[in-house]
XYZ file of C-alpha atoms in Angstrom:
397
model
C 99.004 73.181 109.947
C 96.013 75.284 108.623
C 92.587 74.894 107.874
C 92.606 72.987 104.563
C 89.388 73.419 101.908
C 91.161 70.950 99.363
C 91.769 66.840 98.617
C 93.558 65.264 96.736
C 91.136 64.005 94.534
C 93.823 63.851 91.337
C 95.998 61.738 92.167
C 99.117 60.194 89.887
C 97.250 58.548 87.411
C 96.465 61.413 86.673
C 99.959 62.982 86.726
C 100.723 59.789 84.194
C 98.028 61.180 82.206
C 99.255 63.843 80.298
C 102.257 62.243 80.274
C 101.200 59.777 78.485
C 98.760 61.987 76.025
C 102.001 64.701 75.495
C 104.909 62.114 74.165
C 102.254 61.133 71.287
C 101.853 64.711 70.524
C 105.404 64.840 69.892
C 106.391 61.692 68.495
C 103.805 62.501 65.735
C 104.393 66.317 65.306
C 108.192 64.566 64.950
C 106.861 62.309 62.169
C 105.153 65.196 60.758
C 108.226 66.716 59.972
C 108.718 64.430 56.814
C 105.714 64.153 55.100
C 104.751 67.598 55.412
C 107.422 70.372 56.023
C 110.031 67.067 53.841
C 112.497 67.258 56.028
C 114.732 64.513 55.006
C 116.946 63.879 56.965
C 114.862 62.485 60.268
C 112.810 59.979 57.714
C 114.938 57.099 59.249
C 112.915 57.331 62.551
C 109.378 58.492 60.637
C 108.560 55.202 60.995
C 109.606 54.188 64.515
C 107.329 57.591 65.667
C 104.050 56.250 64.062
C 104.400 53.191 66.388
C 105.536 55.434 69.045
C 102.567 57.468 68.601
C 100.416 54.825 68.525
C 101.740 52.250 71.429
C 100.944 54.744 73.424
C 97.894 56.273 72.697
C 96.166 52.900 73.204
C 97.484 52.914 76.497
C 96.375 56.775 77.734
C 93.102 56.263 77.982
C 93.859 53.890 80.621
C 94.926 56.394 83.522
C 91.456 57.645 82.916
C 89.481 54.405 83.295
C 91.612 53.262 86.499
C 90.600 56.790 88.423
C 87.190 56.349 87.373
C 85.022 55.309 90.598
C 82.876 52.996 87.729
C 85.186 51.758 84.898
C 82.762 49.757 83.356
C 80.593 52.336 82.781
C 82.810 54.782 80.609
C 81.134 53.811 76.815
C 78.498 56.296 78.753
C 80.443 59.225 77.603
C 80.104 58.723 73.720
C 76.622 57.569 73.728
C 75.389 60.837 75.797
C 77.640 63.584 74.747
C 77.762 66.470 76.467
C 79.100 69.591 74.522
C 79.795 71.669 77.354
C 81.644 69.602 79.424
C 85.590 69.456 78.576
C 86.410 66.231 80.384
C 83.447 64.370 78.798
C 84.511 65.765 75.326
C 87.811 63.151 76.206
C 86.305 60.380 74.139
C 85.070 62.133 71.285
C 89.290 63.868 70.776
C 91.074 60.505 70.936
C 88.427 58.358 68.404
C 88.804 60.780 66.019
C 93.100 60.819 67.021
C 93.686 57.654 67.028
C 90.692 55.431 64.034
C 90.587 59.890 62.161
C 94.231 60.318 61.599
C 96.925 58.111 63.302
C 96.090 54.342 61.919
C 94.663 55.659 58.589
C 97.585 56.873 58.216
C 100.104 53.803 59.571
C 97.790 51.606 57.402
C 98.517 54.085 54.469
C 102.120 54.087 55.330
C 102.345 50.018 55.680
C 100.153 48.663 53.361
C 102.654 48.109 50.471
C 104.945 46.201 53.173
C 101.570 43.962 54.481
C 100.827 43.154 51.078
C 104.789 41.805 50.919
C 104.302 40.071 53.885
C 101.927 38.816 53.748
C 103.200 36.981 49.769
C 106.120 35.587 51.446
C 104.856 34.986 54.777
C 104.105 31.727 55.967
C 100.556 30.696 58.218
C 99.265 31.874 60.489
C 101.443 35.181 59.976
C 100.422 34.716 56.660
C 96.917 35.470 57.557
C 97.693 38.450 59.862
C 99.155 40.182 57.226
C 96.512 39.346 54.832
C 93.831 40.835 57.614
C 95.982 44.232 58.762
C 96.004 44.840 54.805
C 92.444 44.807 54.451
C 93.086 42.006 51.871
C 94.618 44.592 49.401
C 96.864 43.454 46.988
C 97.061 46.528 44.453
C 101.325 47.505 44.856
C 100.868 48.810 41.889
C 102.740 52.406 41.109
C 99.167 54.129 40.859
C 98.346 52.563 43.790
C 101.601 53.570 45.914
C 101.582 57.007 44.751
C 98.040 57.761 45.901
C 98.784 55.726 49.332
C 101.814 58.763 49.474
C 99.380 61.355 48.687
C 96.544 59.916 51.898
C 99.730 59.806 54.106
C 100.861 63.553 53.654
C 96.961 64.924 53.414
C 96.133 62.969 56.512
C 99.309 64.051 58.015
C 98.470 67.778 57.237
C 94.682 66.864 59.214
C 96.804 65.366 61.614
C 99.123 68.334 63.234
C 96.259 70.303 64.579
C 94.850 67.468 65.466
C 97.818 66.294 67.767
C 97.205 69.980 69.339
C 93.978 69.856 70.297
C 94.751 65.981 71.745
C 97.350 67.702 74.591
C 96.418 71.510 74.302
C 93.067 70.215 75.807
C 94.744 68.630 78.253
C 95.963 71.934 79.427
C 93.111 73.567 78.939
C 91.407 71.852 81.565
C 93.651 73.044 83.891
C 93.598 76.096 82.787
C 90.155 76.721 82.694
C 90.229 76.139 86.834
C 89.909 79.606 87.566
C 89.181 78.890 91.173
C 93.344 77.833 91.035
C 95.991 80.312 90.547
C 98.459 77.985 89.236
C 96.316 76.687 86.620
C 94.123 79.222 86.044
C 96.399 81.076 83.657
C 95.992 81.608 79.485
C 98.907 79.877 78.734
C 98.067 76.124 80.466
C 97.259 75.207 77.468
C 100.496 76.875 75.762
C 102.653 74.900 78.077
C 101.557 71.615 77.915
C 101.271 71.523 73.644
C 105.429 72.798 73.744
C 106.594 70.399 76.827
C 104.049 67.412 74.862
C 106.423 68.451 71.693
C 109.726 68.479 73.772
C 109.283 65.074 75.374
C 107.876 63.459 72.497
C 111.065 64.684 70.033
C 113.425 62.818 73.501
C 111.236 59.753 73.263
C 111.826 59.038 70.071
C 115.484 60.460 69.911
C 115.820 57.736 73.063
C 113.957 55.205 70.998
C 116.133 55.247 67.609
C 119.405 55.229 69.983
C 118.309 52.280 71.760
C 116.469 50.482 68.853
C 119.292 50.856 66.932
C 121.475 49.269 68.988
C 119.403 46.112 70.511
C 119.172 46.046 66.367
C 123.226 46.559 65.997
C 122.571 49.113 62.931
C 124.440 52.020 62.760
C 122.794 55.281 63.364
C 122.387 58.184 60.788
C 124.442 60.946 62.476
C 122.875 62.943 60.421
C 119.238 62.019 61.333
C 120.312 62.421 65.128
C 121.759 65.750 64.954
C 118.520 67.360 63.025
C 116.798 65.552 66.008
C 118.827 66.989 68.140
C 118.695 70.236 66.760
C 115.425 70.080 67.033
C 114.948 69.284 70.702
C 117.560 72.039 71.093
C 114.723 74.809 69.511
C 111.909 73.376 71.024
C 112.852 73.233 74.488
C 114.125 76.806 73.975
C 110.935 77.936 73.192
C 109.472 75.619 76.020
C 111.508 76.253 78.903
C 111.112 80.386 77.367
C 106.999 79.935 77.594
C 107.346 79.004 80.768
C 110.033 81.469 81.871
C 107.436 83.494 80.561
C 104.134 82.482 82.545
C 106.409 82.656 86.191
C 107.432 86.188 85.281
C 103.910 87.554 84.352
C 102.546 85.797 87.753
C 105.050 87.735 89.944
C 105.114 91.011 87.886
C 101.369 90.810 88.088
C 101.572 90.198 91.601
C 98.031 89.075 93.261
C 96.852 87.820 96.406
C 98.163 84.215 95.458
C 101.711 84.898 94.332
C 102.807 83.767 98.255
C 101.763 81.077 98.556
C 102.665 79.484 94.662
C 106.438 80.734 95.944
C 106.134 79.135 99.237
C 105.059 76.585 96.832
C 107.932 76.153 94.835
C 110.532 76.806 96.864
C 109.484 74.513 99.530
C 106.910 72.096 99.033
C 108.012 71.583 95.520
C 111.629 72.300 95.713
C 113.034 68.881 94.866
C 110.311 68.441 91.870
C 110.181 71.800 90.605
C 114.160 73.725 91.315
C 116.197 70.776 90.998
C 114.546 68.043 88.571
C 112.293 69.950 86.129
C 113.683 73.341 85.735
C 118.035 71.806 86.743
C 118.551 68.476 85.466
C 114.892 68.361 82.947
C 115.630 72.278 81.319
C 119.355 73.846 82.055
C 121.597 70.803 81.855
C 120.039 69.436 78.963
C 119.937 72.873 77.070
C 123.469 73.677 77.593
C 124.399 70.318 76.348
C 121.904 70.839 73.059
C 123.363 74.075 72.940
C 126.981 73.354 73.548
C 126.332 70.446 70.231
C 124.312 73.146 67.728
C 127.462 75.138 68.502
C 130.715 72.814 68.081
C 129.120 70.223 65.659
C 132.736 68.662 64.513
C 133.518 67.707 68.558
C 133.829 65.881 70.314
C 133.443 62.163 68.466
C 130.683 60.858 67.795
C 130.157 58.075 69.407
C 130.365 60.570 72.857
C 128.165 62.850 70.523
C 125.413 60.196 71.022
C 126.076 59.452 74.458
C 125.020 63.004 75.145
C 122.006 62.855 73.293
C 121.491 60.044 74.712
C 121.365 61.939 78.189
C 119.690 65.027 76.964
C 117.280 62.833 75.938
C 116.267 61.046 79.153
C 117.087 64.007 81.304
C 113.996 66.112 79.408
C 112.007 62.801 79.376
C 112.624 62.783 83.174
C 112.007 66.672 83.143
C 108.779 66.632 82.052
C 107.411 64.213 83.694
C 108.380 66.198 86.676
C 105.991 69.210 85.003
C 103.179 67.207 84.844
C 103.693 66.094 88.499
C 103.929 69.867 90.130
C 100.688 70.353 87.875
C 98.971 68.013 88.246
C 99.965 67.496 92.351
C 101.049 70.596 92.928
C 97.924 72.235 92.211
C 96.324 70.222 95.058
C 98.734 71.187 97.744
C 97.469 74.899 99.010
C 94.639 76.111 100.464
C 91.948 78.048 98.911
C 92.249 80.798 101.563
C 96.262 80.088 101.069
C 96.951 80.335 104.572
C 98.288 76.025 104.461
C 99.700 73.230 102.747
C 98.731 69.886 102.689
C 100.658 66.884 101.219
C 99.468 64.018 99.423
C 100.403 60.624 100.482
C 101.827 58.473 97.636
C 100.296 54.718 98.042
C 103.054 52.154 96.880
C 99.937 49.504 95.259
C 96.341 50.251 94.721
C 94.688 50.716 91.380
C 95.958 54.137 92.029
C 99.674 53.544 93.233
C 103.276 54.301 92.745
C 102.984 50.549 91.064
C 100.164 51.124 88.530
C 101.476 54.562 87.465
C 105.174 52.426 86.676
C 103.112 49.522 84.924
C 101.193 52.241 82.625
C 104.334 53.521 82.198
C 105.900 50.620 80.984
C 103.341 48.912 78.895
C 103.607 51.721 76.138
C 107.100 50.022 76.096
C 105.931 46.354 75.632
C 103.831 47.340 73.349
C 105.966 49.503 71.002
C 108.313 45.949 71.230
C 105.584 43.894 69.475
C 104.634 46.571 67.149
C 108.397 47.160 65.833
C 108.860 42.962 65.738
C 105.254 43.025 63.645
C 105.791 46.177 61.650
C 109.380 46.391 60.469
C 111.187 43.423 60.723
C 115.005 42.686 60.132
C 115.154 39.584 59.585
C 113.587 39.412 55.897
C 114.302 43.179 54.959
C 111.296 43.846 51.721
C 112.363 44.462 48.318
C 113.638 47.457 47.645
C 112.155 46.616 44.151
C 107.902 47.185 44.009
C 108.267 45.678 40.523
C 109.662 42.918 41.466
C 107.934 42.228 44.244
C 104.597 42.610 42.507
C 105.596 40.673 39.975
C 106.838 36.808 39.661
C 110.608 36.093 37.915
C 110.709 35.832 34.293
C 110.848 32.286 32.783
C 114.242 31.903 31.400
C 113.922 31.635 27.356
C 112.585 27.418 26.696
C 111.683 26.872 29.750
C 108.088 24.450 30.402
């Protein structure tokens, strides 16, 4: 064991943090395909994507709060902003994306439904829907047209905001010049495309699961289109990460020896087997084969294959976050030795806490789906019929 100047300060919580924010950005990018790029095939997953982004965004700051030594003082970062610190600006980036983009788009998208649910609901849910709609009652054609224009405008602003949210995380790692694993200009781009890949995979996973739970038929065109975008995004992501390693090997700086030893030694299972083989190569082969042979296998087998690919991609991206955050802290600054990260089972920075943080967004998402997408009382398709009372028969008093 060689002298080691680096201690593991960023634990598994800092692995969970970029993973969750990446899922947020990727889910929102998939939703933007409908409103901005007019990809109508993925319309069935539009609202699910927005609710997914909201559920995971609400949990995104929790790993950072638990990692802080004094979490009760987190608000001071907003009261005393430091624009020269990338870490200090996270609160403003997060607040802008949550309140300035996502909540606004959700409100304009769901305003009509909230009004209708408030009208037909019974106390206390009627009061809940009235409060969520901000006591709005106008669902005329003009008001609904304005809602759709607002949704499109907010989505256009939200796309660069989503890139900023997760690209900023990659910027923090890439700006650490003293760490050769992190200090690359491609790090923000790698984080952005891995976020898109993981978000699309998550929405595909949830779409198949929610449809099965609610016993609703899958839209084959929607599933195939999501699979196509997942394949394209995964190709670009794999190409950029490969380019990063090719550039490192060709440049052959003094750190390349320890990085190769790290990737082939301590990170062999998480990097080579999980991230590269299970999380990239196998999904690429399966998704590519289904893009070539569109008429076989049958729909049930294709659904199962898409479901498998989505899980493998999610596991692979999580392994990528582990390799970047933990792997980047395992080697000595002198490049002559390695240290070991001991993962705790319990504690505020242990495995149990991290698993809870990964499960919590799904619980929140389930509550949001039950609240905003009820199936027992589907909304009327005709807004005019719902907005006006039924006409009285002739001669009625």
